[in-house]
CSV table of C-alpha atoms in Angstrom, one decimal:
chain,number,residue,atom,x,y,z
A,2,UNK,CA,-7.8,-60.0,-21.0
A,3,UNK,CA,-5.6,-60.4,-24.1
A,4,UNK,CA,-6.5,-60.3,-27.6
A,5,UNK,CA,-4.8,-61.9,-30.5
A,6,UNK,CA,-5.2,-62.3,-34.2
A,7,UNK,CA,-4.0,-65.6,-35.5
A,8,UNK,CA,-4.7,-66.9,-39.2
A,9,UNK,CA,-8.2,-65.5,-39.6
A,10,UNK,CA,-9.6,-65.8,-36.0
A,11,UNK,CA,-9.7,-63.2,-33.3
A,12,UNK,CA,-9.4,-65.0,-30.0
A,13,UNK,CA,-10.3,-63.2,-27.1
A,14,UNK,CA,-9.1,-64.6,-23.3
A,15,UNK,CA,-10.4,-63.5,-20.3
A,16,UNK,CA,-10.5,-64.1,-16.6
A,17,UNK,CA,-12.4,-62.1,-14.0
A,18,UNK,CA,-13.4,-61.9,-10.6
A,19,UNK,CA,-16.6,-62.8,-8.2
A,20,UNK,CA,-17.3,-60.2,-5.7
A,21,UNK,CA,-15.3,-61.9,-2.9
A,22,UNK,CA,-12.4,-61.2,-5.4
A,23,UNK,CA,-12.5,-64.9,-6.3
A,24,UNK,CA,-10.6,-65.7,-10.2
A,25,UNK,CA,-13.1,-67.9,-12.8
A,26,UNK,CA,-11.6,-70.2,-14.8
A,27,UNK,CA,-10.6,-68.8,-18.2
A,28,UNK,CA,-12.8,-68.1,-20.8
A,29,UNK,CA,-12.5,-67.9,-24.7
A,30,UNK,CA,-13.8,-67.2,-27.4
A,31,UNK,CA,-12.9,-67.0,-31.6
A,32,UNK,CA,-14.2,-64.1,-33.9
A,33,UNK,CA,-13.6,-64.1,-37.4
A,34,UNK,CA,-11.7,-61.2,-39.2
A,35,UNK,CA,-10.6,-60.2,-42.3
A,36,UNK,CA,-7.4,-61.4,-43.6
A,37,UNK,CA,-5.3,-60.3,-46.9
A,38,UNK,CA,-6.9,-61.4,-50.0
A,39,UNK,CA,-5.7,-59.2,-52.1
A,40,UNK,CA,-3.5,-55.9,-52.0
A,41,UNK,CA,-5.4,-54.9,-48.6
A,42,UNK,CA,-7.8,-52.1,-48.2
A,43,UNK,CA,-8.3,-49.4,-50.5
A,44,UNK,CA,-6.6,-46.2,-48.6
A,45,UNK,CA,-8.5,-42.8,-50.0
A,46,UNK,CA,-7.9,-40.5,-46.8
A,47,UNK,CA,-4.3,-39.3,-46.7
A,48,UNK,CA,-2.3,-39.7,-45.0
A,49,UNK,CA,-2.7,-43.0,-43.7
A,50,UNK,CA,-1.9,-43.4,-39.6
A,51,UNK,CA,-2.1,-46.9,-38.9
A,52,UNK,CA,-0.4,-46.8,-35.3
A,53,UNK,CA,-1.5,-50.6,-34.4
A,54,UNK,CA,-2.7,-49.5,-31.1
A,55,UNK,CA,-6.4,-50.4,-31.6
A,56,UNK,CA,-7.0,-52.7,-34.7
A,57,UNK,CA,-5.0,-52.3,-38.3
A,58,UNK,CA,-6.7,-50.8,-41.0
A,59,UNK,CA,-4.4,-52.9,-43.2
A,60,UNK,CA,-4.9,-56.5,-43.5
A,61,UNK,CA,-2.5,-59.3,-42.1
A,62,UNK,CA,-1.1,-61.8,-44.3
A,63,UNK,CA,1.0,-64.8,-43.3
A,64,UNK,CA,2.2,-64.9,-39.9
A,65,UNK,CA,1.7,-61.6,-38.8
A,66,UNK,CA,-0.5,-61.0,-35.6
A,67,UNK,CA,-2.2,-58.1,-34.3
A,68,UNK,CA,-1.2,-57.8,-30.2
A,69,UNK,CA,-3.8,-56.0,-28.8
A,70,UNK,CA,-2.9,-52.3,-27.6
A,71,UNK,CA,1.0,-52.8,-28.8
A,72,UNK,CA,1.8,-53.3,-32.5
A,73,UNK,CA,2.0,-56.3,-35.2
A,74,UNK,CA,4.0,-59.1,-34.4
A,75,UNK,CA,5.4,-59.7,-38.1
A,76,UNK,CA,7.4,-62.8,-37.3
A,77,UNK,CA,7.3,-64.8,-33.9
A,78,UNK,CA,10.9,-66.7,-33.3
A,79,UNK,CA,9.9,-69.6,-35.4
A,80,UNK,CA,12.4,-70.4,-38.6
A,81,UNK,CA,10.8,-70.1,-42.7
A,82,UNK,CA,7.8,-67.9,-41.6
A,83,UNK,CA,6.8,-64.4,-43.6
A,84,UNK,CA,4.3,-62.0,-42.7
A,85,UNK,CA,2.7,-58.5,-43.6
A,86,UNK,CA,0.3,-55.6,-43.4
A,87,UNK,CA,-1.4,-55.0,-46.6
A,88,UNK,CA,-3.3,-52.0,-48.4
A,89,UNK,CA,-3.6,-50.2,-51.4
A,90,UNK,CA,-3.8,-46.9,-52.8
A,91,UNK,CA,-4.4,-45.2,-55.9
A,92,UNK,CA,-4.4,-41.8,-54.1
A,93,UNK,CA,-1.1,-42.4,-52.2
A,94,UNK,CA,0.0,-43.9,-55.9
A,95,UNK,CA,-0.6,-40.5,-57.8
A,96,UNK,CA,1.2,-38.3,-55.8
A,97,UNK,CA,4.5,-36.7,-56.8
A,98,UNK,CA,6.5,-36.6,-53.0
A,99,UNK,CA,5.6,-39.7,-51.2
A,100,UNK,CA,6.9,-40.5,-47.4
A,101,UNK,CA,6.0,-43.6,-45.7
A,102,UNK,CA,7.5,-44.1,-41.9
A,103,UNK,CA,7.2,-46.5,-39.2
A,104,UNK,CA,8.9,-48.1,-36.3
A,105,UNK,CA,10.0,-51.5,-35.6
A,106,UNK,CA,12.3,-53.4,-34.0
A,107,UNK,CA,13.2,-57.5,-34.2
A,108,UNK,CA,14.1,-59.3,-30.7
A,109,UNK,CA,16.6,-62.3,-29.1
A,110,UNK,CA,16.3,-65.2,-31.9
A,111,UNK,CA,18.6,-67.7,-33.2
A,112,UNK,CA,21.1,-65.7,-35.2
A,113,UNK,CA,18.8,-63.2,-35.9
A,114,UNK,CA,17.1,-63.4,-39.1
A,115,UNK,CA,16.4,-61.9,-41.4
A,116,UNK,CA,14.6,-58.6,-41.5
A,117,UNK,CA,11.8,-55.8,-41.5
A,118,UNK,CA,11.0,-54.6,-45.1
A,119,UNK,CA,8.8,-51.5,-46.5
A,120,UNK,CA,7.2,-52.3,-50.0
A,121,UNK,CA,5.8,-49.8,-52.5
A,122,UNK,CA,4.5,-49.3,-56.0
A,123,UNK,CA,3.8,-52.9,-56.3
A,124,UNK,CA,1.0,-55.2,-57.8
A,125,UNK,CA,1.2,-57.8,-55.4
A,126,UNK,CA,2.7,-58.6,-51.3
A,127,UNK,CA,6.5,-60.0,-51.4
A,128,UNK,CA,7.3,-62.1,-49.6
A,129,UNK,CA,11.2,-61.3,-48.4
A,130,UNK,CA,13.6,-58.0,-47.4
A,131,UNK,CA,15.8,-58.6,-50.0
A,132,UNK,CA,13.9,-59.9,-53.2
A,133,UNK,CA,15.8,-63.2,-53.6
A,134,UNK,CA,14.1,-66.8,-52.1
A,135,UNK,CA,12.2,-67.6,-49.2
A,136,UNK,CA,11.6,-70.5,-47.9
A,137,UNK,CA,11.6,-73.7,-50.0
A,138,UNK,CA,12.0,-72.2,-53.8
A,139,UNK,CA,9.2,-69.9,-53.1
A,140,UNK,CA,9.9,-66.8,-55.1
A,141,UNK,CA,9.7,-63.3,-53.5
A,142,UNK,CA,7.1,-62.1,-55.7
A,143,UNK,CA,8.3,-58.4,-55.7
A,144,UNK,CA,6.9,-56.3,-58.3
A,145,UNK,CA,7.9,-52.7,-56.8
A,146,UNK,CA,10.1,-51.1,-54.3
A,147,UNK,CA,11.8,-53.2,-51.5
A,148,UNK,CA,13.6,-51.3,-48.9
A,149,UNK,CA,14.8,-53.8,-46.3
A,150,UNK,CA,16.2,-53.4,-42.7
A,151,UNK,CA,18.0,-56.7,-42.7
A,152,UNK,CA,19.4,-57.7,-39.3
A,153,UNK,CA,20.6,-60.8,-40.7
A,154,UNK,CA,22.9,-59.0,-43.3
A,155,UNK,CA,23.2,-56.2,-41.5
A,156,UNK,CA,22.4,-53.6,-44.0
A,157,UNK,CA,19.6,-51.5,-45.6
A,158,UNK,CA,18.2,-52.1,-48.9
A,159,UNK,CA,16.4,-50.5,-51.9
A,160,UNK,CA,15.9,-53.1,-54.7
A,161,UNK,CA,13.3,-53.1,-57.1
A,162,UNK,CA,11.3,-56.5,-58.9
A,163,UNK,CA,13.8,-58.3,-56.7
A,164,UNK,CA,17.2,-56.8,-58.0
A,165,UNK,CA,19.4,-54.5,-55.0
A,166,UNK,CA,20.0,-51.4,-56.6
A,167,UNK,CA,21.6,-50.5,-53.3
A,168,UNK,CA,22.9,-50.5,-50.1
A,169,UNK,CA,24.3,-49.2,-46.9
A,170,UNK,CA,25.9,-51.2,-44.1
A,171,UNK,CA,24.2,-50.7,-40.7
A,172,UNK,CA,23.9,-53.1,-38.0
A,173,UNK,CA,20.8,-53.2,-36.0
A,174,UNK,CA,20.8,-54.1,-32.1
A,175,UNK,CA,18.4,-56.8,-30.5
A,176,UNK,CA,15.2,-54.9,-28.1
A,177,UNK,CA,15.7,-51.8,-29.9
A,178,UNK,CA,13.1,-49.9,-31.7
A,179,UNK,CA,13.9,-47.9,-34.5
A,180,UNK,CA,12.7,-45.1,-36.9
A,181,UNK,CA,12.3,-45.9,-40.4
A,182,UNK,CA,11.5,-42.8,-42.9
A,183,UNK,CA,11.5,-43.4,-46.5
A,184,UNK,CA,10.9,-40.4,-49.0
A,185,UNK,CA,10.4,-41.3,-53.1
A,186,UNK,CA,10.1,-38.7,-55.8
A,187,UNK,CA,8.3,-39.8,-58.6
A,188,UNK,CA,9.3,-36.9,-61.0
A,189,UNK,CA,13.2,-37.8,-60.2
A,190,UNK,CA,12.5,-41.2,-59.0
A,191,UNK,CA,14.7,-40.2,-56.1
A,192,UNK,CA,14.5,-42.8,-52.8
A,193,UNK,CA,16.1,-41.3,-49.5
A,194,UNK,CA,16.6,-43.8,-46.5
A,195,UNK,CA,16.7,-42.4,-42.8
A,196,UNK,CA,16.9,-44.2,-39.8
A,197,UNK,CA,16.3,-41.9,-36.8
A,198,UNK,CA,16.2,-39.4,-39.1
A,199,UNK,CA,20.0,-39.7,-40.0
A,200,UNK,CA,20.1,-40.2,-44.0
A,201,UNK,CA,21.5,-43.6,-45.1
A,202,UNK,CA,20.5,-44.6,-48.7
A,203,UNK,CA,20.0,-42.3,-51.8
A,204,UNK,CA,19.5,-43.5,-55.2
A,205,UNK,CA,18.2,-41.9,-58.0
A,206,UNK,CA,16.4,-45.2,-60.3
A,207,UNK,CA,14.5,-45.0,-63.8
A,208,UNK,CA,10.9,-44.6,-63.8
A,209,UNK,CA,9.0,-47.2,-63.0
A,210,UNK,CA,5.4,-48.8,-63.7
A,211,UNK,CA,2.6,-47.5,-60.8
A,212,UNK,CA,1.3,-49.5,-59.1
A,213,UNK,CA,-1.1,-49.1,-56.0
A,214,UNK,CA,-0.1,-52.3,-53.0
A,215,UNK,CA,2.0,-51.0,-50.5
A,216,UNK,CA,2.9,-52.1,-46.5
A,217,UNK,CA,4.9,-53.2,-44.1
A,218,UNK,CA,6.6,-57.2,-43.8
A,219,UNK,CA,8.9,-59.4,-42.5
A,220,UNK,CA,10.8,-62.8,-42.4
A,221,UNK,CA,12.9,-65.3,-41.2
A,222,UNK,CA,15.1,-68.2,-42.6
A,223,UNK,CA,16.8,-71.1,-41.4
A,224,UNK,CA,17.9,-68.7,-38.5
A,225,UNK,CA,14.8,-66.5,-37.0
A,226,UNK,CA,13.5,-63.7,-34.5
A,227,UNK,CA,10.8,-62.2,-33.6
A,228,UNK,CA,9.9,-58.8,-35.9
A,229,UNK,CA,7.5,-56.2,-34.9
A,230,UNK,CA,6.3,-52.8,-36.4
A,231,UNK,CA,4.5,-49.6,-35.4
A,232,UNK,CA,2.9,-46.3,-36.3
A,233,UNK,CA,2.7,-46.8,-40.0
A,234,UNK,CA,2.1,-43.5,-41.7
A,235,UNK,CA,1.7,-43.0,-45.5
A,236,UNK,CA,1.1,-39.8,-47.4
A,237,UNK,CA,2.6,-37.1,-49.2
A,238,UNK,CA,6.5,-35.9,-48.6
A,239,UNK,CA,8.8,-33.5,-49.7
């Protein structure tokens, strides 16, 4: 049996046997489920585990897809495409040490594009790893933290309302999943960077509006991949 979210529909496909051990035909069906229509679900128990191994608690937006039993399939290999998972917080928002963590990993595509992003303290869902243009003039929309794992530039970003306030080179291998770990300080404004839990990025910013959208996305460009993520968890740091 697999299970699949596409758009707004659940499909469900299933085969199964007679008693002589004889396969049916396949069988489907479609179930309507909730998609992003705004920030995503309002997140009061912290921290948040979202390990996508039974259903998100965060919306889908875009082209992200919810494989049954594995993770969320962000991107598939396809070029201009941009998906997320969505929620919101106000508790998460509030706190002073915030840590957010997750795995993911982007496979074989042409040229491999573009990225895997975090976003935080923001009012609505961007759209890109980098907060500069999509696909065709659409605008990132980014109106918080950004902190992009960009195969296609191979670097890490932190950029806030689409401007990168910085980087660090690292180049990301194809079938590999990796560690993400992000810890902000909102009395210093301090934002660390680890991958597998080796520190990459600090910068120290200004403060900053609060806002309560936060998540996970990813996109391609003229070039693509497939990007996938796992065990989301959101909460307080030190």
């Amino acid at each position: 049996m697999t299970i699949k979210v596409t758009g707004d529909v659940l499909k469900v496909r299933a085969r199964f046997t007679d008693r002589e051990g004889n396969f049916s035909n396949y069988a489907q069906t479609s179930i309507s489920v909730e998609r992003c229509t705004d920030g995503g679900p309002e997140i009061t128990d912290l921290p948040l585990s979202d390990t996508y191994l039974t259903t998100p608690v965060g919306c889908l937006a875009g082209s992200a897809e919810y494989i049954d039993g594995n993770y969320v399939r962000l991107t598939e290999n396809t070029d201009r495409v941009t998906g997320q998972v969505a929620y919101k917080s106000s508790a998460l928002a509030a706190l002073t040490f915030q840590q957010y963590e997750f795995d993911f990993m982007h496979d074989v595509g042409y040229g491999a594009a573009d990225g895997v992003y975090l976003y935080f303290k923001s009012a609505e869902i961007p759209l890109d790893e980098v907060g500069t243009i999509v696909v065709d003039n659409i605008p990132s929309k980014s109106t918080g933290y950004v902190i992009g794992f960009s195969e296609w530039h191979n670097q890490i970003f932190i950029t806030y309302k689409d401007q990168v306030s910085e980087s660090a080179s690292f180049t990301f291998a194809q079938n590999t999943w990796y560690h993400a770990k992000i810890k902000y300080n909102q009395d210093t404004n301090e934002i660390k960077v680890y991958i597998d839990d080796v520190l990459y990025l600090t910068y120290t910013d200004t403060e900053r509006a609060v806002h309560t959208w936060f998540g996970l996305g990813g996109r391609t460009g003229a070039a693509s991949s497939g990007h996938y993520v796992k065990n989301f968890v959101a909460g307080n740091g030190v």
